[in-house]
Amino acid sequence: MMPPESEPNHFIGSMVSIDCGQLGTYQGHVQKIDPVMNTLTITHAFHNGLRCDQSEVNLSSTTILDIKIIHASHEAKEIITRKATPSKMTKEIDEVTKPKCSSPVKIIKATTNARTGFISAPGQPGFVNNVDNAEGKSGCRRKLSPPDSPSKLNGVGGQLGPRPRISKSANREPSIVEVAEQDYQNGHGKYKNGTAARKMERSKRGANSRNSECFSAPTDSFLQEFDFESNLALFNKKEVFQEIENGFPDLSLDADPSEQKYRHDENILQPGESNALPVMKQQIQVPGPKSQLYYTDTGLVVPSISLEMREKICETAAQCGLTGTRQLEAYGRAASEMVIHLIGGSHRIHPKNNHQMPVVAVLCGPHQQGALGVCCARILSSHGVQVILMLPKNSAVPQVLAQEVELYKMSGSTLTHSVTGLPDTIDLIVTAMDDPFDATLNQQPWYTSVVNWMVNSSIKAQVLALDPPSHDPGIAAKWSLCKVLPLNQVSQRCGSLYLCDLSIPSTIFKKLGITYVSPFGSKFVIPLHAQQ
């Protein structure tokens, strides 16, 4: 029963749904109507289906586009006093309690004059008194997404304010309209009683049955041990593989014996072409009898030469402008690069690894070959490596060695004249003690003291020899670094042989009757493999 048209104050206490256009939809309980300020005050307010934080919301008549009366005052009072509980229903029950269907909601559409003044005296334009009592002529409309404009009003004159805070709780309290619609559905019996309960019971019974099938297997079935050997004997692997090969002749499970394996640094240029075998291409030709041949990782052949021929090449290069000092610096640069690679490279030489910097001991003789070791020690020191240089005292030293020692002292690294000054922990030993022109050097006291120290000490560091002679060196090395071209009849005590690039032009080789094409490619140090 609707309130009489002559008493507009009877609207107070009703539950209404108010469409405010871009401001959204408000639902709530009408608390009061102010004809002077043209405002409508509602309590228990919901905005777009979410409860408002304010206890009261004032709506101006200029913002109201449409009003729906959901329940009269006496029905609204009973619904408001009812205690609502959080919804924990399933999707099926939610569809039952919140149907998208027609309902007997009374609708009053605001006229054009009502948008400019909400309340007016009876008989004047804008007075809302047309109530449609027919059921089924209107539908439940619910806006779930918030509008683009602010959706929160202050309490003075309907002024706009910040958007209301949205609760993230899944168990929010249902709105008045939701409670009313649920009450309507339950009262008119549109849905059969117990339908939702039966659905919940069926879903619960289905989940329990699945759990029972999965976790309620008889324990006796797990007590018997599984016989793996007898079960494996049932599978004839050879017969199955033979059947696969007969069915797919292109598929062979046996490895092809002619297939070559590739190293990690090899490139396959064309399908089916193997790079595992060396090319064996000889681009360097030396005069004289046949000598020992070596080949590089790429298969290029490098012949060996005599010590006299190598000295002629170095002297000719010095006469053409590539002086001995420049050759010494090029060799020291290549040797230091190899040492850095052997001690760990960037993994050891790093600003964050100051407390574990590698230690390298460089053992040099008082001769021109010793200058190679001093130059390498100076370059290593400039890269932050802890270098200890051991050089015996001798008044008669070559000028090039004296110059290199003075440059090394400027680096601030350690210089000692006996093995007693060498540390107990060494990562790598670099030796340049042997002179290829003096075979009696290993009989001197300083040389024998170094050999005894290597034999009797507990140091297990590996040894890199710099340009060792072809005869047996006093200290066996794991690696040896030669220059220009390898020497004939290199001793096995020299270990693995490496060749460094001094960048001598090919014209210099041509003057001495040697056909030379550089085998280094993109590197300055390359390994050499003796041809068997």
Short mmCIF file of N, CA and C in Angstrom, two decimals, residues 401-512:
data_model
loop_
_atom_site.label_atom_id
_atom_site.label_comp_id
_atom_site.label_asym_id
_atom_site.label_seq_id
_atom_site.Cartn_x
_atom_site.Cartn_y
_atom_site.Cartn_z
N LEU A 401 118.10 -5.85 -19.97
CA LEU A 401 117.59 -6.42 -18.71
C LEU A 401 117.59 -5.36 -17.61
N ALA A 402 118.65 -4.53 -17.55
CA ALA A 402 118.71 -3.48 -16.52
C ALA A 402 117.57 -2.49 -16.70
N GLN A 403 117.25 -2.13 -17.94
CA GLN A 403 116.14 -1.21 -18.18
C GLN A 403 114.80 -1.80 -17.74
N GLU A 404 114.61 -3.07 -18.03
CA GLU A 404 113.35 -3.71 -17.64
C GLU A 404 113.23 -3.82 -16.13
N VAL A 405 114.31 -4.04 -15.43
CA VAL A 405 114.26 -4.14 -13.97
C VAL A 405 113.89 -2.79 -13.37
N GLU A 406 114.44 -1.70 -13.90
CA GLU A 406 114.09 -0.38 -13.40
C GLU A 406 112.61 -0.07 -13.63
N LEU A 407 112.09 -0.43 -14.77
CA LEU A 407 110.66 -0.23 -15.02
C LEU A 407 109.80 -1.08 -14.08
N TYR A 408 110.26 -2.31 -13.78
CA TYR A 408 109.50 -3.18 -12.88
C TYR A 408 109.46 -2.61 -11.47
N LYS A 409 110.58 -2.01 -11.01
CA LYS A 409 110.61 -1.43 -9.67
C LYS A 409 109.60 -0.30 -9.53
N MET A 410 109.35 0.41 -10.62
CA MET A 410 108.36 1.50 -10.56
C MET A 410 106.94 0.99 -10.34
N SER A 411 106.67 -0.26 -10.62
CA SER A 411 105.32 -0.81 -10.42
C SER A 411 105.01 -1.06 -8.96
N GLY A 412 106.04 -1.13 -8.10
CA GLY A 412 105.82 -1.35 -6.67
C GLY A 412 105.72 -2.80 -6.28
N SER A 413 105.91 -3.72 -7.20
CA SER A 413 105.84 -5.15 -6.87
C SER A 413 107.14 -5.61 -6.23
N THR A 414 107.11 -6.83 -5.71
CA THR A 414 108.23 -7.37 -4.92
C THR A 414 109.36 -7.86 -5.84
N LEU A 415 110.58 -7.56 -5.43
CA LEU A 415 111.78 -8.06 -6.11
C LEU A 415 112.67 -8.73 -5.07
N THR A 416 113.03 -10.00 -5.32
CA THR A 416 113.90 -10.75 -4.42
C THR A 416 115.06 -11.34 -5.23
N HIS A 417 116.18 -11.64 -4.51
CA HIS A 417 117.37 -12.15 -5.18
C HIS A 417 117.67 -13.60 -4.81
N SER A 418 116.78 -14.22 -4.04
CA SER A 418 116.96 -15.64 -3.70
C SER A 418 115.59 -16.28 -3.50
N VAL A 419 115.61 -17.59 -3.44
CA VAL A 419 114.35 -18.33 -3.31
C VAL A 419 113.75 -18.16 -1.92
N THR A 420 114.53 -17.71 -0.95
CA THR A 420 113.99 -17.52 0.40
C THR A 420 112.96 -16.40 0.45
N GLY A 421 112.99 -15.51 -0.52
CA GLY A 421 112.02 -14.42 -0.54
C GLY A 421 110.74 -14.77 -1.27
N LEU A 422 110.62 -15.99 -1.78
CA LEU A 422 109.40 -16.40 -2.49
C LEU A 422 108.32 -16.82 -1.50
N PRO A 423 107.05 -16.57 -1.79
CA PRO A 423 105.96 -16.91 -0.85
C PRO A 423 105.70 -18.41 -0.83
N ASP A 424 104.92 -18.82 0.16
CA ASP A 424 104.56 -20.23 0.30
C ASP A 424 103.36 -20.62 -0.55
N THR A 425 102.57 -19.62 -0.92
CA THR A 425 101.37 -19.88 -1.73
C THR A 425 101.55 -19.19 -3.07
N ILE A 426 101.58 -19.99 -4.13
CA ILE A 426 101.78 -19.47 -5.48
C ILE A 426 100.78 -20.14 -6.41
N ASP A 427 100.15 -19.33 -7.26
CA ASP A 427 99.19 -19.88 -8.22
C ASP A 427 99.87 -20.36 -9.51
N LEU A 428 100.93 -19.68 -9.94
CA LEU A 428 101.60 -20.03 -11.19
C LEU A 428 103.06 -19.58 -11.11
N ILE A 429 103.95 -20.40 -11.68
CA ILE A 429 105.37 -20.07 -11.74
C ILE A 429 105.74 -19.83 -13.20
N VAL A 430 106.33 -18.69 -13.47
CA VAL A 430 106.81 -18.34 -14.80
C VAL A 430 108.33 -18.32 -14.75
N THR A 431 108.95 -19.11 -15.62
CA THR A 431 110.41 -19.22 -15.59
C THR A 431 111.01 -18.72 -16.91
N ALA A 432 112.10 -17.91 -16.75
CA ALA A 432 112.90 -17.44 -17.88
C ALA A 432 114.37 -17.51 -17.47
N MET A 433 114.75 -18.66 -16.92
CA MET A 433 116.10 -18.82 -16.38
C MET A 433 117.09 -19.36 -17.40
N ASP A 434 116.64 -20.02 -18.44
CA ASP A 434 117.54 -20.69 -19.38
C ASP A 434 117.94 -19.75 -20.51
N ASP A 435 119.18 -19.89 -20.91
CA ASP A 435 119.73 -19.14 -22.03
C ASP A 435 120.06 -20.15 -23.14
N PRO A 436 119.46 -20.03 -24.32
CA PRO A 436 119.73 -21.03 -25.36
C PRO A 436 121.16 -21.04 -25.85
N PHE A 437 121.95 -19.98 -25.59
CA PHE A 437 123.33 -19.92 -26.05
C PHE A 437 124.32 -20.35 -24.98
N ASP A 438 123.82 -20.67 -23.78
CA ASP A 438 124.72 -21.06 -22.69
C ASP A 438 124.16 -22.32 -22.03
N ALA A 439 124.72 -23.47 -22.38
CA ALA A 439 124.24 -24.75 -21.85
C ALA A 439 124.77 -25.03 -20.46
N THR A 440 125.79 -24.30 -20.00
CA THR A 440 126.38 -24.52 -18.67
C THR A 440 125.75 -23.66 -17.59
N LEU A 441 124.67 -22.98 -17.93
CA LEU A 441 124.07 -22.05 -16.96
C LEU A 441 123.47 -22.80 -15.78
N ASN A 442 122.99 -24.02 -16.00
CA ASN A 442 122.33 -24.77 -14.94
C ASN A 442 123.29 -25.27 -13.88
N GLN A 443 124.59 -25.00 -14.03
CA GLN A 443 125.57 -25.42 -13.02
C GLN A 443 125.90 -24.30 -12.04
N GLN A 444 125.37 -23.13 -12.23
CA GLN A 444 125.65 -22.01 -11.33
C GLN A 444 124.86 -22.18 -10.03
N PRO A 445 125.38 -21.61 -8.89
CA PRO A 445 124.72 -21.82 -7.59
C PRO A 445 123.28 -21.31 -7.54
N TRP A 446 123.04 -20.13 -8.09
CA TRP A 446 121.67 -19.60 -8.01
C TRP A 446 120.70 -20.48 -8.77
N TYR A 447 121.17 -21.11 -9.88
CA TYR A 447 120.29 -21.98 -10.67
C TYR A 447 119.97 -23.26 -9.90
N THR A 448 120.99 -23.86 -9.29
CA THR A 448 120.76 -25.10 -8.54
C THR A 448 119.89 -24.86 -7.31
N SER A 449 120.02 -23.66 -6.70
CA SER A 449 119.16 -23.37 -5.54
C SER A 449 117.69 -23.30 -5.94
N VAL A 450 117.42 -22.78 -7.12
CA VAL A 450 116.03 -22.71 -7.60
C VAL A 450 115.51 -24.10 -7.90
N VAL A 451 116.36 -24.96 -8.51
CA VAL A 451 115.92 -26.32 -8.82
C VAL A 451 115.65 -27.10 -7.55
N ASN A 452 116.51 -26.95 -6.54
CA ASN A 452 116.28 -27.64 -5.26
C ASN A 452 115.02 -27.13 -4.57
N TRP A 453 114.78 -25.83 -4.68
CA TRP A 453 113.55 -25.28 -4.07
C TRP A 453 112.31 -25.85 -4.75
N MET A 454 112.38 -26.02 -6.06
CA MET A 454 111.23 -26.59 -6.77
C MET A 454 111.01 -28.05 -6.39
N VAL A 455 112.09 -28.78 -6.12
CA VAL A 455 111.96 -30.21 -5.81
C VAL A 455 111.53 -30.43 -4.37
N ASN A 456 112.09 -29.66 -3.45
CA ASN A 456 111.87 -29.91 -2.03
C ASN A 456 110.69 -29.14 -1.43
N SER A 457 110.24 -28.09 -2.05
CA SER A 457 109.15 -27.31 -1.48
C SER A 457 107.81 -28.01 -1.71
N SER A 458 106.83 -27.58 -0.91
CA SER A 458 105.49 -28.16 -1.01
C SER A 458 104.61 -27.43 -2.02
N ILE A 459 105.18 -26.55 -2.78
CA ILE A 459 104.40 -25.79 -3.77
C ILE A 459 104.08 -26.69 -4.96
N LYS A 460 102.83 -26.75 -5.34
CA LYS A 460 102.38 -27.59 -6.44
C LYS A 460 101.94 -26.76 -7.64
N ALA A 461 102.40 -25.53 -7.74
CA ALA A 461 101.97 -24.66 -8.83
C ALA A 461 102.56 -25.16 -10.15
N GLN A 462 101.81 -24.95 -11.25
CA GLN A 462 102.28 -25.33 -12.57
C GLN A 462 103.29 -24.30 -13.07
N VAL A 463 104.05 -24.70 -14.10
CA VAL A 463 105.15 -23.88 -14.60
C VAL A 463 104.91 -23.55 -16.06
N LEU A 464 105.11 -22.26 -16.38
CA LEU A 464 105.09 -21.77 -17.76
C LEU A 464 106.49 -21.29 -18.11
N ALA A 465 107.10 -21.87 -19.15
CA ALA A 465 108.45 -21.51 -19.57
C ALA A 465 108.36 -20.52 -20.73
N LEU A 466 109.16 -19.44 -20.62
CA LEU A 466 109.19 -18.41 -21.66
C LEU A 466 110.39 -18.66 -22.57
N ASP A 467 110.09 -19.00 -23.82
CA ASP A 467 111.09 -19.24 -24.86
C ASP A 467 112.21 -20.15 -24.37
N PRO A 468 111.88 -21.38 -23.98
CA PRO A 468 112.92 -22.29 -23.47
C PRO A 468 113.80 -22.79 -24.61
N PRO A 469 115.01 -23.26 -24.32
CA PRO A 469 115.89 -23.82 -25.36
C PRO A 469 115.41 -25.19 -25.79
N SER A 470 115.92 -25.64 -26.91
CA SER A 470 115.51 -26.95 -27.41
C SER A 470 116.08 -28.09 -26.58
N HIS A 471 117.22 -27.86 -25.90
CA HIS A 471 117.77 -28.90 -25.03
C HIS A 471 116.97 -28.94 -23.73
N ASP A 472 117.26 -29.91 -22.91
CA ASP A 472 116.49 -30.12 -21.69
C ASP A 472 116.65 -28.95 -20.74
N PRO A 473 115.54 -28.26 -20.37
CA PRO A 473 115.63 -27.18 -19.37
C PRO A 473 115.77 -27.77 -17.97
N GLY A 474 116.26 -26.93 -17.06
CA GLY A 474 116.48 -27.41 -15.70
C GLY A 474 115.18 -27.67 -14.96
N ILE A 475 114.12 -26.95 -15.27
CA ILE A 475 112.81 -27.11 -14.62
C ILE A 475 111.80 -27.55 -15.67
N ALA A 476 111.17 -28.67 -15.41
CA ALA A 476 110.15 -29.15 -16.34
C ALA A 476 108.94 -28.24 -16.30
N ALA A 477 108.40 -27.92 -17.47
CA ALA A 477 107.27 -26.99 -17.57
C ALA A 477 106.07 -27.73 -18.16
N LYS A 478 104.91 -27.23 -17.81
CA LYS A 478 103.68 -27.77 -18.40
C LYS A 478 103.36 -27.09 -19.72
N TRP A 479 103.71 -25.79 -19.83
CA TRP A 479 103.50 -25.04 -21.07
C TRP A 479 104.78 -24.29 -21.40
N SER A 480 105.04 -24.12 -22.68
CA SER A 480 106.18 -23.34 -23.15
C SER A 480 105.71 -22.42 -24.26
N LEU A 481 106.17 -21.17 -24.20
CA LEU A 481 105.78 -20.16 -25.17
C LEU A 481 107.00 -19.75 -25.98
N CYS A 482 106.98 -20.11 -27.28
CA CYS A 482 108.08 -19.77 -28.17
C CYS A 482 107.67 -18.59 -29.05
N LYS A 483 108.62 -18.07 -29.83
CA LYS A 483 108.35 -16.91 -30.67
C LYS A 483 108.80 -17.18 -32.10
N VAL A 484 108.27 -16.38 -33.00
CA VAL A 484 108.55 -16.43 -34.44
C VAL A 484 108.09 -17.76 -35.00
N LEU A 485 108.92 -18.81 -34.86
CA LEU A 485 108.60 -20.17 -35.29
C LEU A 485 109.18 -21.14 -34.28
N PRO A 486 108.59 -22.32 -34.10
CA PRO A 486 109.14 -23.28 -33.12
C PRO A 486 110.52 -23.77 -33.53
N LEU A 487 111.31 -24.13 -32.52
CA LEU A 487 112.66 -24.63 -32.75
C LEU A 487 112.64 -26.13 -33.04
N ASN A 488 113.71 -26.59 -33.68
CA ASN A 488 113.86 -28.02 -33.97
C ASN A 488 114.17 -28.79 -32.69
N GLN A 489 113.68 -30.03 -32.65
CA GLN A 489 114.02 -30.97 -31.59
C GLN A 489 113.77 -30.39 -30.19
N VAL A 490 112.53 -29.95 -29.96
CA VAL A 490 112.14 -29.41 -28.66
C VAL A 490 111.98 -30.56 -27.67
N SER A 491 112.53 -30.41 -26.47
CA SER A 491 112.47 -31.45 -25.45
C SER A 491 111.04 -31.61 -24.93
N GLN A 492 110.74 -32.83 -24.50
CA GLN A 492 109.41 -33.10 -23.94
C GLN A 492 109.24 -32.43 -22.57
N ARG A 493 110.34 -32.02 -21.93
CA ARG A 493 110.23 -31.32 -20.65
C ARG A 493 109.66 -29.91 -20.82
N CYS A 494 109.54 -29.48 -22.08
CA CYS A 494 108.93 -28.17 -22.33
C CYS A 494 107.40 -28.23 -22.28
N GLY A 495 106.81 -29.41 -22.26
CA GLY A 495 105.36 -29.53 -22.16
C GLY A 495 104.65 -29.15 -23.45
N SER A 496 103.45 -28.63 -23.32
CA SER A 496 102.66 -28.21 -24.48
C SER A 496 103.27 -26.94 -25.06
N LEU A 497 103.34 -26.91 -26.37
CA LEU A 497 104.03 -25.81 -27.05
C LEU A 497 103.01 -24.79 -27.55
N TYR A 498 103.32 -23.50 -27.32
CA TYR A 498 102.50 -22.39 -27.80
C TYR A 498 103.40 -21.44 -28.58
N LEU A 499 102.79 -20.71 -29.49
CA LEU A 499 103.52 -19.78 -30.35
C LEU A 499 102.88 -18.40 -30.23
N CYS A 500 103.72 -17.36 -30.02
CA CYS A 500 103.23 -15.99 -29.90
C CYS A 500 103.59 -15.19 -31.15
N ASP A 501 102.81 -14.18 -31.42
CA ASP A 501 102.96 -13.37 -32.63
C ASP A 501 103.73 -12.10 -32.29
N LEU A 502 104.87 -11.90 -32.97
CA LEU A 502 105.64 -10.66 -32.84
C LEU A 502 105.30 -9.67 -33.95
N SER A 503 104.37 -10.03 -34.82
CA SER A 503 103.92 -9.16 -35.91
C SER A 503 105.08 -8.77 -36.84
N ILE A 504 105.91 -9.76 -37.18
CA ILE A 504 107.00 -9.53 -38.13
C ILE A 504 106.42 -9.58 -39.55
N PRO A 505 106.66 -8.58 -40.37
CA PRO A 505 106.09 -8.57 -41.73
C PRO A 505 106.60 -9.74 -42.57
N SER A 506 105.77 -10.16 -43.50
CA SER A 506 106.13 -11.30 -44.35
C SER A 506 107.29 -10.98 -45.28
N THR A 507 107.51 -9.71 -45.58
CA THR A 507 108.64 -9.34 -46.45
C THR A 507 109.97 -9.68 -45.81
N ILE A 508 110.05 -9.57 -44.50
CA ILE A 508 111.28 -9.90 -43.80
C ILE A 508 111.57 -11.39 -43.93
N PHE A 509 110.53 -12.22 -43.83
CA PHE A 509 110.73 -13.65 -44.05
C PHE A 509 111.16 -13.92 -45.50
N LYS A 510 110.59 -13.18 -46.42
CA LYS A 510 110.91 -13.40 -47.83
C LYS A 510 112.37 -13.08 -48.13
N LYS A 511 112.96 -12.10 -47.43
CA LYS A 511 114.38 -11.78 -47.63
C LYS A 511 115.27 -12.94 -47.25
N LEU A 512 114.82 -13.78 -46.35
CA LEU A 512 115.60 -14.92 -45.89
C LEU A 512 115.17 -16.21 -46.58
#
